[in-house]
Coordinates of C-alpha atoms (C1' of nucleotides) in Angstrom, one line a residue:
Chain A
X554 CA -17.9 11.4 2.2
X555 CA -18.4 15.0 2.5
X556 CA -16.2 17.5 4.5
X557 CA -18.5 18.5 7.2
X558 CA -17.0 21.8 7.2
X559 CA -17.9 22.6 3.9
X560 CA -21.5 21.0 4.6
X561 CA -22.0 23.6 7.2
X562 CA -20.7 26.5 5.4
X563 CA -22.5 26.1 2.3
X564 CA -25.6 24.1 3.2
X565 CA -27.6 26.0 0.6
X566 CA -25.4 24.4 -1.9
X567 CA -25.2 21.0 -0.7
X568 CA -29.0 20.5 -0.7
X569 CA -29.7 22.1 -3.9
X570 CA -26.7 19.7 -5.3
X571 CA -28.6 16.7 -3.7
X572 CA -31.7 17.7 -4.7
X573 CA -30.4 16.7 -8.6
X574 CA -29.9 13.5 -7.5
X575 CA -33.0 13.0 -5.8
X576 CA -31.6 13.1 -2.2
X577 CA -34.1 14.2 0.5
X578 CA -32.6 17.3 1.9
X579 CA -34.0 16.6 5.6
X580 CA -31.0 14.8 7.0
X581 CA -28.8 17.1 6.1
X582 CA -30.5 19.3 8.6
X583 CA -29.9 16.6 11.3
X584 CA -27.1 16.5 10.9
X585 CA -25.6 19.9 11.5
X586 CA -27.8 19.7 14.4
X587 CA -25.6 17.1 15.9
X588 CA -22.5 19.2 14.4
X589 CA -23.3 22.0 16.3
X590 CA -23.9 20.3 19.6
X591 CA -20.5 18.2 18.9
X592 CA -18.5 21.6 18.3
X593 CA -20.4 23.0 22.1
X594 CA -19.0 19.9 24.2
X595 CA -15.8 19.8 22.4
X596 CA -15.0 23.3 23.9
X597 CA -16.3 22.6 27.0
X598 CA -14.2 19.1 27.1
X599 CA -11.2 20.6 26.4
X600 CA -11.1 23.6 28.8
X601 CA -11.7 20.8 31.1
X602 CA -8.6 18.4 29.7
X603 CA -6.3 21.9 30.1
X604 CA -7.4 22.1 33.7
X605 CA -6.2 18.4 34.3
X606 CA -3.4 18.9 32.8
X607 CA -2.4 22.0 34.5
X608 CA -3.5 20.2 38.0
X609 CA -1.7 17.0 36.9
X610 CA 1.7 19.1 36.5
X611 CA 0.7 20.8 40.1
X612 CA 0.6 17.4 41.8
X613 CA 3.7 16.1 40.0
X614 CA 5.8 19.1 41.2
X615 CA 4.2 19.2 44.5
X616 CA 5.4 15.3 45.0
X617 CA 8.6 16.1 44.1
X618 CA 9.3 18.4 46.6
X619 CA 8.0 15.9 49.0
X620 CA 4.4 18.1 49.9
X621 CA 1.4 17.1 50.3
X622 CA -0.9 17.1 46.9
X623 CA -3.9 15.1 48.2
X624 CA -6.0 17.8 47.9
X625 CA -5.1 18.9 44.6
X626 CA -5.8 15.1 43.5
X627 CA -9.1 14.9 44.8
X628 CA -10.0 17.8 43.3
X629 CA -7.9 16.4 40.0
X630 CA -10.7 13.1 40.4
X631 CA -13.6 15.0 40.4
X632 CA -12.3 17.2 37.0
X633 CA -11.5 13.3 35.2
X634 CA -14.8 12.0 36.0
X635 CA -16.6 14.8 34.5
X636 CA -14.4 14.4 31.7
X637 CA -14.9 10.9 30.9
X638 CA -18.4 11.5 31.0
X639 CA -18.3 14.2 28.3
X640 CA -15.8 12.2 25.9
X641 CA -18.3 9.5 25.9
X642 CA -21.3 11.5 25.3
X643 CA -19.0 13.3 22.3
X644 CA -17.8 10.3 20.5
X645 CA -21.2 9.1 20.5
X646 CA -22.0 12.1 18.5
X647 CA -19.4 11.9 16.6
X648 CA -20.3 8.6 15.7
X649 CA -23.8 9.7 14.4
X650 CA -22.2 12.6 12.5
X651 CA -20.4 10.3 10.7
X652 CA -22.9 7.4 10.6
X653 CA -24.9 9.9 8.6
X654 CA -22.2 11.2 6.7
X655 CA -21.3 7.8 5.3
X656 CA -24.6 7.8 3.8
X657 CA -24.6 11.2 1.8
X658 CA -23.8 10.9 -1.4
X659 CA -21.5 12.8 -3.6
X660 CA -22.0 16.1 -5.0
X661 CA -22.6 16.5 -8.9
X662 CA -19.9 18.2 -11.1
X663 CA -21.3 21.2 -12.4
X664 CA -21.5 19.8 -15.8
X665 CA -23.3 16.9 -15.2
X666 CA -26.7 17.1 -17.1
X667 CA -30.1 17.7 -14.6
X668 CA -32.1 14.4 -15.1
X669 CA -34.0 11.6 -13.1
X670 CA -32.9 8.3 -14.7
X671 CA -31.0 6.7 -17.7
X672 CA -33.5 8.4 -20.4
X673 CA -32.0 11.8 -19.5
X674 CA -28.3 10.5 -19.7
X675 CA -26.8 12.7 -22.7
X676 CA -25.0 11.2 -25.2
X677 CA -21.2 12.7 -26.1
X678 CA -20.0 10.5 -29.1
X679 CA -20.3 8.1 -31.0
X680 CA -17.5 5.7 -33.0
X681 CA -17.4 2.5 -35.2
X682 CA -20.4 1.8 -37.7
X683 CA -23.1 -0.3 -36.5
X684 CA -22.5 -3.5 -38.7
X685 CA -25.0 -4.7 -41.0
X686 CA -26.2 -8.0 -41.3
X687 CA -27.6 -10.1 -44.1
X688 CA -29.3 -12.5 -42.0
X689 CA -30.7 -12.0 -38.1
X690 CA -28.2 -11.6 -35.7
X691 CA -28.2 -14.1 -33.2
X692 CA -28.0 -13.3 -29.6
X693 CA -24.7 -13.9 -28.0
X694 CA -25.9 -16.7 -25.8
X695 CA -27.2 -18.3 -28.8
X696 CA -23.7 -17.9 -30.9
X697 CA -22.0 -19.7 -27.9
X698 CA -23.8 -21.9 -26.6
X699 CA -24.0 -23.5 -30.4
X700 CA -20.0 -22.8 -30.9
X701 CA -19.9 -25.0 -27.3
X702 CA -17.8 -22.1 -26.0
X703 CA -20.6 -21.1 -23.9
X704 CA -22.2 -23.6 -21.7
X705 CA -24.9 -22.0 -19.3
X706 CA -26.3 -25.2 -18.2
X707 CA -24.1 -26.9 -16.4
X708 CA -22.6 -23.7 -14.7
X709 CA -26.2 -23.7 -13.5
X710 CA -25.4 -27.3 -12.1
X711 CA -22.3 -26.1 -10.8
X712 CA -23.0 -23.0 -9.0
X713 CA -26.7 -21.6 -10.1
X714 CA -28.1 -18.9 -12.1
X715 CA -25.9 -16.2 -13.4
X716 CA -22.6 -18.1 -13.5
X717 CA -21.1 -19.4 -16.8
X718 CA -18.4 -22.0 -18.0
X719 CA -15.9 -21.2 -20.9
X720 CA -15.2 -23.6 -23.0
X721 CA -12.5 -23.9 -25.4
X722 CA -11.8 -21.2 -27.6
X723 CA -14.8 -19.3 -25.2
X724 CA -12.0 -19.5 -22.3
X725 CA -8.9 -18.7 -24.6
X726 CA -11.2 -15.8 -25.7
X727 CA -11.5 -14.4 -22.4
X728 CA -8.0 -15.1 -21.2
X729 CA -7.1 -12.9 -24.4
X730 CA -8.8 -10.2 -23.8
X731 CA -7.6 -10.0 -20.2
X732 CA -3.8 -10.2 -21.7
X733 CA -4.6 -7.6 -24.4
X734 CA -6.7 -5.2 -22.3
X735 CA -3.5 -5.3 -19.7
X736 CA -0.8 -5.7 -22.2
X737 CA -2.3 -2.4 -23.7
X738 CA -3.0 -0.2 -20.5
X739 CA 0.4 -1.0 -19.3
X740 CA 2.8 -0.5 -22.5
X741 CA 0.6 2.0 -24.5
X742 CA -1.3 4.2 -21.5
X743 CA 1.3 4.4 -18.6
X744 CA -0.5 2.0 -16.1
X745 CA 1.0 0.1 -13.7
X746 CA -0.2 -3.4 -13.8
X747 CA -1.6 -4.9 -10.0
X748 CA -2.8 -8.1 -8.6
X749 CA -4.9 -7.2 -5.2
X750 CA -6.5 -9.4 -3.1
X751 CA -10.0 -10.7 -4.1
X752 CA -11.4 -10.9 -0.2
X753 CA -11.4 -7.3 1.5
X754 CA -12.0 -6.4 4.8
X755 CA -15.1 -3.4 6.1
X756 CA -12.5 -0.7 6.1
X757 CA -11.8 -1.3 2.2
X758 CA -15.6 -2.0 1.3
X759 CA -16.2 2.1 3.4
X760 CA -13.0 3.5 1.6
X761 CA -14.7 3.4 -1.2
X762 CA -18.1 3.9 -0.5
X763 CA -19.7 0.3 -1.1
X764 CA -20.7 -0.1 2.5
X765 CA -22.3 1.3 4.7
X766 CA -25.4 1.6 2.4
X767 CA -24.7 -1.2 -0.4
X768 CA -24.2 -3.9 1.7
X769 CA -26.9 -6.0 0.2
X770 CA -24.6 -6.3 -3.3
X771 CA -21.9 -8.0 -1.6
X772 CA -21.1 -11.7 -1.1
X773 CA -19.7 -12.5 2.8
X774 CA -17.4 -14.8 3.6
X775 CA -18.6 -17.2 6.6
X776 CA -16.6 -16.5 9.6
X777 CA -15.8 -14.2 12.1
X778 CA -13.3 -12.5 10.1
X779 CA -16.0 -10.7 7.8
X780 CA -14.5 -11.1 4.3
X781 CA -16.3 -9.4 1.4
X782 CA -15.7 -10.9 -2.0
X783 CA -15.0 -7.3 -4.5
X784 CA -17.5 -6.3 -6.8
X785 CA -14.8 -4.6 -8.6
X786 CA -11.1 -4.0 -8.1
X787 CA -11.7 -0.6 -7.5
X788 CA -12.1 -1.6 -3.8
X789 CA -9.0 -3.1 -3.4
X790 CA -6.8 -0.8 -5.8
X791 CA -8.1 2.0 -4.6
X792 CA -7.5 1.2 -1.1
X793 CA -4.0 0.6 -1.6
X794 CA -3.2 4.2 -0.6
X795 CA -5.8 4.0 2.2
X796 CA -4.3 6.1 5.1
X797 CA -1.2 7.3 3.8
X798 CA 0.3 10.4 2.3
X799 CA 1.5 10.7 -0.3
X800 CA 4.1 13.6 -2.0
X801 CA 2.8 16.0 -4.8
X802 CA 5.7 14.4 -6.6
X803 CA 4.1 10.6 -6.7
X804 CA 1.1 11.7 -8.4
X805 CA -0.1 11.3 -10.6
X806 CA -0.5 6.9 -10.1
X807 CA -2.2 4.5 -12.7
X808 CA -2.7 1.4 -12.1
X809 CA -4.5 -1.2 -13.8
X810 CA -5.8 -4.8 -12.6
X811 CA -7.4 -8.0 -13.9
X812 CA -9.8 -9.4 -11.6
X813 CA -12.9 -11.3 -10.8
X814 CA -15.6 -9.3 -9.8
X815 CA -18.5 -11.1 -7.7
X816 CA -22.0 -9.1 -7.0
X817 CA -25.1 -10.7 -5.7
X818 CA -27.4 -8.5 -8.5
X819 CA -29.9 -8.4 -5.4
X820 CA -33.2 -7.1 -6.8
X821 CA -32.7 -7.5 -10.3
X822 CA -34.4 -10.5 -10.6
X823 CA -35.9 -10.8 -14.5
X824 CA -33.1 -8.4 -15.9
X825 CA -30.8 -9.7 -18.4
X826 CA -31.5 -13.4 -17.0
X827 CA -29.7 -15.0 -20.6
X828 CA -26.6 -14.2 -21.2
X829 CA -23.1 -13.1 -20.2
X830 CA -24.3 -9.4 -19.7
X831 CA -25.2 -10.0 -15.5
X832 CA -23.4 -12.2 -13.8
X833 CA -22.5 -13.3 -10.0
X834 CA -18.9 -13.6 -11.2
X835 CA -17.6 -11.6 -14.0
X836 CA -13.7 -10.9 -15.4
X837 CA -12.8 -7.0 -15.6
X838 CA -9.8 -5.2 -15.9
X839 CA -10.1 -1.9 -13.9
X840 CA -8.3 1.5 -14.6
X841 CA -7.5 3.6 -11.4
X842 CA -5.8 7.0 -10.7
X843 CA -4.8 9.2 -7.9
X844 CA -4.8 12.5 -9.0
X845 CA -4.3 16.2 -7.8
X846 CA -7.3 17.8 -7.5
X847 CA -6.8 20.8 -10.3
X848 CA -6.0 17.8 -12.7
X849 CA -9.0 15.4 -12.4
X850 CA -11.1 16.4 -15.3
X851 CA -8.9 15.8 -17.8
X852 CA -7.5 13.2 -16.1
X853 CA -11.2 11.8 -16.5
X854 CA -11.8 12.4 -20.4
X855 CA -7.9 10.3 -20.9
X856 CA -9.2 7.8 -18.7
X857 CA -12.3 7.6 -20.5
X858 CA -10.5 7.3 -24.1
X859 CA -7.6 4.8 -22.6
X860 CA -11.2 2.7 -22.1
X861 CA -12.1 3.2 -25.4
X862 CA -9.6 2.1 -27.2
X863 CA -9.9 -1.0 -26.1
X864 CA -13.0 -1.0 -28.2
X865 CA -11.8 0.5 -31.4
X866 CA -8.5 -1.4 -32.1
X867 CA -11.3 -4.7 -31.1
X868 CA -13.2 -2.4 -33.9
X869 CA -16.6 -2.7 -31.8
X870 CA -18.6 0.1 -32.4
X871 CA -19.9 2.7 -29.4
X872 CA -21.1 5.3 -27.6
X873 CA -20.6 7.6 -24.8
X874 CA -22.8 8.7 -22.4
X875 CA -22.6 11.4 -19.7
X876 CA -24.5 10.0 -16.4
X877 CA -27.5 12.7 -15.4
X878 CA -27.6 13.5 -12.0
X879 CA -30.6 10.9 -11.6
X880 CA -28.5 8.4 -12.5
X881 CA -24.9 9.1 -11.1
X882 CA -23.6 6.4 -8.8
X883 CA -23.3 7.1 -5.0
X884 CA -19.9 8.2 -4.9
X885 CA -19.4 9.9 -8.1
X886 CA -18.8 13.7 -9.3
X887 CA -19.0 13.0 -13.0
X888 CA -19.5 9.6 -14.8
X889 CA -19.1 9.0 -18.5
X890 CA -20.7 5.1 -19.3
X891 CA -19.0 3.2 -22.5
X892 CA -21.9 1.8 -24.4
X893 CA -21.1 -1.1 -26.9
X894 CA -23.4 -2.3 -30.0
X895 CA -25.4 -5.3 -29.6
X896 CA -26.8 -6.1 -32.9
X897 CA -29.2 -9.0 -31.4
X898 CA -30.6 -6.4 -29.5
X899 CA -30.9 -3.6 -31.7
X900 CA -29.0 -1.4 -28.8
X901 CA -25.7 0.0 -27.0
X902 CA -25.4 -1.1 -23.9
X903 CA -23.0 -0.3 -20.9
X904 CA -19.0 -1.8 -21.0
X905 CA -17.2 0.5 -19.4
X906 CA -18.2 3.0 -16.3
X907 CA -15.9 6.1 -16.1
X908 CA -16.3 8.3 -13.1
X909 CA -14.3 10.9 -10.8
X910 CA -14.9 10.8 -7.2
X911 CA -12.9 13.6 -6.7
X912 CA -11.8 14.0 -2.8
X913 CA -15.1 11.6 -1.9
X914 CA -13.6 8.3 -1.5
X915 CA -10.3 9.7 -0.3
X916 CA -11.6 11.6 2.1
X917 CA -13.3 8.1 3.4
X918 CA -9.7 6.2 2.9
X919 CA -7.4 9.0 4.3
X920 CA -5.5 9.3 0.9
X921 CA -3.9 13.0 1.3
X922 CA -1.0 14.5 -0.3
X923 CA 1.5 16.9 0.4
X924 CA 2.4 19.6 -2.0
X925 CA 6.1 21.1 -2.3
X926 CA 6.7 23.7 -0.6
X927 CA 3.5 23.7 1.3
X928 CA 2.2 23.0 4.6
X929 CA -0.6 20.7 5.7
X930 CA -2.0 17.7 3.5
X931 CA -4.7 17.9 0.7
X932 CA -7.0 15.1 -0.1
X933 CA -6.0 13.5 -3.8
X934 CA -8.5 13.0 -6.1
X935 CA -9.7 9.5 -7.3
X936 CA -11.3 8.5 -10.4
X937 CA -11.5 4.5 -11.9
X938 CA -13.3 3.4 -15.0
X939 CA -13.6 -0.3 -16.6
X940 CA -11.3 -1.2 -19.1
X941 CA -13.2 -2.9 -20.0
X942 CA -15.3 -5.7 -18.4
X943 CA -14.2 -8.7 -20.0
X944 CA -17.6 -10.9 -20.9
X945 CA -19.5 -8.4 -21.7
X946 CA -16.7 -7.7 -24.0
X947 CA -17.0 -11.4 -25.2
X948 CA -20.6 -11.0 -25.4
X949 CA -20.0 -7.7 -28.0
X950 CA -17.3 -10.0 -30.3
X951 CA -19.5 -12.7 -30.1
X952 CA -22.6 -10.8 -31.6
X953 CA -21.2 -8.1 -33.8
X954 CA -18.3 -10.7 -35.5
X955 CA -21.1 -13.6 -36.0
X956 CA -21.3 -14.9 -39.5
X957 CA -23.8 -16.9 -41.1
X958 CA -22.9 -20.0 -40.6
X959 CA -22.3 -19.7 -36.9
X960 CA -18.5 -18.8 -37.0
X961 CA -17.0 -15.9 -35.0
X962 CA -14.3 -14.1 -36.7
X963 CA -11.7 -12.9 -33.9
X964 CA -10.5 -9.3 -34.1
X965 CA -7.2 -9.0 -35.5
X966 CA -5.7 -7.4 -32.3
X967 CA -6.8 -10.5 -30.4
X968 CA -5.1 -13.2 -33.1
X969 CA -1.4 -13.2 -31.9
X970 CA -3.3 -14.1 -28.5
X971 CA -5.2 -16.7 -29.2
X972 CA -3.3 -18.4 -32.4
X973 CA -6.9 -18.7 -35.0
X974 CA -8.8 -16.2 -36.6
X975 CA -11.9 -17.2 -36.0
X976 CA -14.2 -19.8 -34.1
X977 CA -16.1 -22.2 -36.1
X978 CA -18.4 -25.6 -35.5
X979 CA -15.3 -27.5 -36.9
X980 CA -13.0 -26.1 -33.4
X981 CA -16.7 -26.7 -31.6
X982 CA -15.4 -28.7 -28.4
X983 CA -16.3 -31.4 -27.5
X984 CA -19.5 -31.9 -25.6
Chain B
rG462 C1' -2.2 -25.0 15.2
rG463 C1' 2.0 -24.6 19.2
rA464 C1' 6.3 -21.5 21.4
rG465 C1' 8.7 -16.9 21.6
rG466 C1' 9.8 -11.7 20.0
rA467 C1' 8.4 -6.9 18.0
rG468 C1' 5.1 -2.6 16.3
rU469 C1' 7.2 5.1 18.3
rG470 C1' 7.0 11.0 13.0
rG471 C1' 8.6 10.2 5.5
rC472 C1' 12.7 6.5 7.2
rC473 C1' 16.1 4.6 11.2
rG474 C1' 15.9 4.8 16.3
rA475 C1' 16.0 6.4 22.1
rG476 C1' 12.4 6.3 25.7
rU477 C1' 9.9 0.9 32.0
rG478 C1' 4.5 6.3 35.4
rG479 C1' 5.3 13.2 36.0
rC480 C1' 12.5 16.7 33.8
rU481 C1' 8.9 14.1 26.8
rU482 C1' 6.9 20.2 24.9
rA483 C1' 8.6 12.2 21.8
rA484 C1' 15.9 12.6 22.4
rG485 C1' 19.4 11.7 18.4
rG486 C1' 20.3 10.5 13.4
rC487 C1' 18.9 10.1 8.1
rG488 C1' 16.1 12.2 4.3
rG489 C1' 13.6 16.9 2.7
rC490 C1' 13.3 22.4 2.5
rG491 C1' 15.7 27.3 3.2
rG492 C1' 20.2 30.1 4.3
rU493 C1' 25.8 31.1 4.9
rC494 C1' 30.1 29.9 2.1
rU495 C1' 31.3 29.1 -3.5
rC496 C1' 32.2 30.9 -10.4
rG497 C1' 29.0 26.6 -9.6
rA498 C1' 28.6 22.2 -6.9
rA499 C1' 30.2 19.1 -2.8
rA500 C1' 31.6 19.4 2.2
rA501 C1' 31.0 22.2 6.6
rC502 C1' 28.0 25.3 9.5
rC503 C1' 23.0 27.7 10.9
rG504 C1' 17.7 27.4 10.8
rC505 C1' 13.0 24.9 9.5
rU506 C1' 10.6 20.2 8.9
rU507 C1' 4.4 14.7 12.0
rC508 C1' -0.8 14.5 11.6
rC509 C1' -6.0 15.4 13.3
rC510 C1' -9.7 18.5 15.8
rG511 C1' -11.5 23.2 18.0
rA512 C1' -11.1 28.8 18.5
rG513 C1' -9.2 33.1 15.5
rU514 C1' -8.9 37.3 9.4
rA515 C1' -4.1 36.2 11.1
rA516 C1' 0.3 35.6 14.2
rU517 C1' -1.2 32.2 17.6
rC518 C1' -3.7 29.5 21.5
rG519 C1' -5.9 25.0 23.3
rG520 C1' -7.0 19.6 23.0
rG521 C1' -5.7 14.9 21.0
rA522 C1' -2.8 10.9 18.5
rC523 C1' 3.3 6.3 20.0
rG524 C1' -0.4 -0.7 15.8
rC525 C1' -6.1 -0.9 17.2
rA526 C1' -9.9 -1.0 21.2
rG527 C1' -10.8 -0.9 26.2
rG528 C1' -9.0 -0.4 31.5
rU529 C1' -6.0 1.2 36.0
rU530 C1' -4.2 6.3 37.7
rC531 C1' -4.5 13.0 39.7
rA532 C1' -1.2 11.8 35.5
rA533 C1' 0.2 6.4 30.5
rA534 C1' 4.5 5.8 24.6
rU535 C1' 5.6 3.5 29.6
rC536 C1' 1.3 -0.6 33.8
rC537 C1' -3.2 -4.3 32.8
rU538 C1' -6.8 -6.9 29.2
rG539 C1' -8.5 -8.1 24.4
rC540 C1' -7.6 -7.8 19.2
rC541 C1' -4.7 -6.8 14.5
rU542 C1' -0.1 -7.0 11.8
rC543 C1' 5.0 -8.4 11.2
rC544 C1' 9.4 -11.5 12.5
rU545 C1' 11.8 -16.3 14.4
rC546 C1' 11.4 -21.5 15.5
rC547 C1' 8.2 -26.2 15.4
rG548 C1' 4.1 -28.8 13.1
rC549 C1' 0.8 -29.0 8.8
rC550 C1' 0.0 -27.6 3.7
rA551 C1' -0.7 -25.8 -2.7

RNA sequence: GGAGGAGUGGCCGAGUGGCUUAAGGCGGCGGUCUCGAAAACCGCUUCCCGAGUAAUCGGGACGCAGGUUCAAAUCCUGCCUCCUCCGCCA
């Protein structure tokens, strides 16, 4: 969410910074039509509340002393009426200020490239060295589903399209890579490890920015609680600090969390329909930080290479991107997007998604913080990137490790998880 | 699921309609004292909104949402959360 204040005071800017993205410019002028009107009555409301009060404390002593006040009170009547009238009619603008608010999207970092979709995403670097095969690469789907670690059929009977079972050394793959993702953000990177709550509640799901306008990506829980199932921890781990402040001294805070993720992948029917790549229900481990505001760039870039090392010692190879403004998520300053090899493909495709919302979602989820020495509250600054997304992860080891005879060498990082050092037909389960 | 109890500033905690401008304490910050520290003493210390360059002024917030009243932390209704006991349960 943006700070009205600032909208109003540098509109120029906001609409020009909106216009990047692609953003029509018109609400913005609705809505500091319905700012200035709210600012009018809330003057006029509160000159009103101070006369109350002052009669209030008239009548009070008046009582006291035994005197008559019931003129004072009737005249005290007609002043509450009037006022209940006008607090109604403000919240109700209030309420569209911030209904529209909630739908604005963030502004662009200054160095975010100009550009209207993924072609125009720049890329930053590059690391590893694109294997080379002597026969064709098999897709991953193919690798697994042969290996019987992968069985996309009868997760079909289970559940439907877009789910998968693990089998075998295809689940003690993925529970690996959760432990070594974890085990390395923790001991090596300075994160502190969470479990959150998979089911979130509206407040979370607008904290963060995935409602009001994504609501159509979310699974709901039947019932009149109105559960939403996460797309990705950052929901929950970010709303952790949700309404409270925090001192300059706490900051800055890692954490990182295993989870399940769960989207509903609503209009993308026909993309990536094989495969582990896009799922209903996925495994990630998340990175997220709260940050002071004059830190949060190069908090960025070390969250950005904490993700990537998950890649290099796995010894994947990859990319990074920086997201144009055409393509920059609804909430985010600045994204960088992890791209790892697919050799069945012949391309790098997204792993990890790196952004800073700087003051954005906190502004949403009331996280502040209180400098030493200082008085007031500043909003922190959040950022969250994946690290990494656990199948697609599988899918990468899956195709870039596949040897000619089907087998899957497992990185060497992974062994002292998973006790082999590859997957061959002789391990194949049993069908 | 049933029966009770409770939610007040960073924390503890007083407050049953107007002497509350939310007492008091703890913690924190600054000062006096000291070679330095501790102790003691003095002062400052919730957040949000509006107006103002500012000092400041005004309004609002006592779990959340409504209601009664000239006036609500206080009374009423609904909801949420936590605690205790009973039942059920991995």
């Amino acid at each position: 969410m943006l700070d009205i204040r600032f909208v109003r005071e540098h509109t120029d800017k906001v609409i020009e910074a909106l216009k990047k993205r692609g953003y029509p410019a018109d609400t913005i002028e609705g809505l500091l039509s319905i700012e200035k009107r709210r600012r009018e009555l809330i003057r006029v409301v509160e000159e009103e509340k101070q006369q109350r009060n002052r009669l209030s404390q008239e009548i009070g002593r008046l009582k006291k002393e035994g005197r008559d006040a019931s003129h004072l009170m009737h005249q005290a009547r007609m002043v509450s009426e009037r006022i209940t009238k006008k607090d109604a009619e403000l919240r109700e603008l209030e309420e569209s200020a911030k209904k529209e608010l909630l739908l604005i999207p963030n502004i662009p970092h200054e160095s975010v490239p100009i550009g209207e979709d993924e072609r125009e995403n720049v890329e930053v670097r590059r690391w590893g060295d694109i294997p080379e095969f002597t026969f064709e690469p098999k897709n991953h789907w193919d690798v697994g589903e042969s290996l019987g670690i992968l069985d996309f059929e009868r997760a079909g009977k289970i559940a439907g399209a877009r789910f998968v079972l693990y089998k075998a050394e295809g689940a003690l793959l993925e529970r690996a890579l959760i432990n070594f993702m974890l085990d390395l953000h923790t001991r090596e990177h300075g994160y502190t490890e969470v479990f959150p709550p998979l089911l979130v509640n509206r407040d979370s799901m607008t904290g963060t920015g995935q409602l009001p306008k994504f609501e159509d990506d979310l699974f709901k829980v039947e019932g009149e609680r109105g559960f939403l199932l996460i797309p990705t921890a950052e929901v929950p781990v970010t709303n952790i600090h949700r309404d409270e402040i925090l001192n300059e001294d706490d900051l800055p805070i890692y954490y990182t969390a295993y989870t399940p993720c769960f989207r509903r992948e609503a209009g993308s029917y026909g993309k990536d329909t094989r495969g582990l790549i896009r799922q209903h229900q996925f495994n990630k481990v998340e990175l997220v930080k709260f940050v002071r505001p004059e830190d949060s760039y190069d908090e960025l870039e070390s969250l950005t290479v904490d993700a990537e090392e998950v890649l290099k010692r796995l010894n994947l190879p990859y990319r990074v991107v920086t997201l144009c403004t055409g393509d920059l998520g609804f909430a985010s300053a600045k994204t960088y997007d992890i791209e790892v090899w697919f050799p069945a493909q012949g391309r790098y495709r997204e792993i990890s998604s790196c952004s800073n919302f700087e003051d954005f979602q906190a502004r949403r989820a009331g996280i502040r913080f209180k400098r030493k020495g200082k008085k007031g509250t500043e909003f922190v600054h959040t950022l969250n990137g994946s690290g990494l997304a656990v199948g697609r992860t599988v899918a990468a080891i899956l195709e870039n490790f596949q040897q000619e005879d089907g087998s899957v060498i497992i990185p060497e990082v992974l062994r002292p998880y998973m006790g082999i050092d590859k997957i061959n037909s002789k391990l194949k389960a049993q069908n």
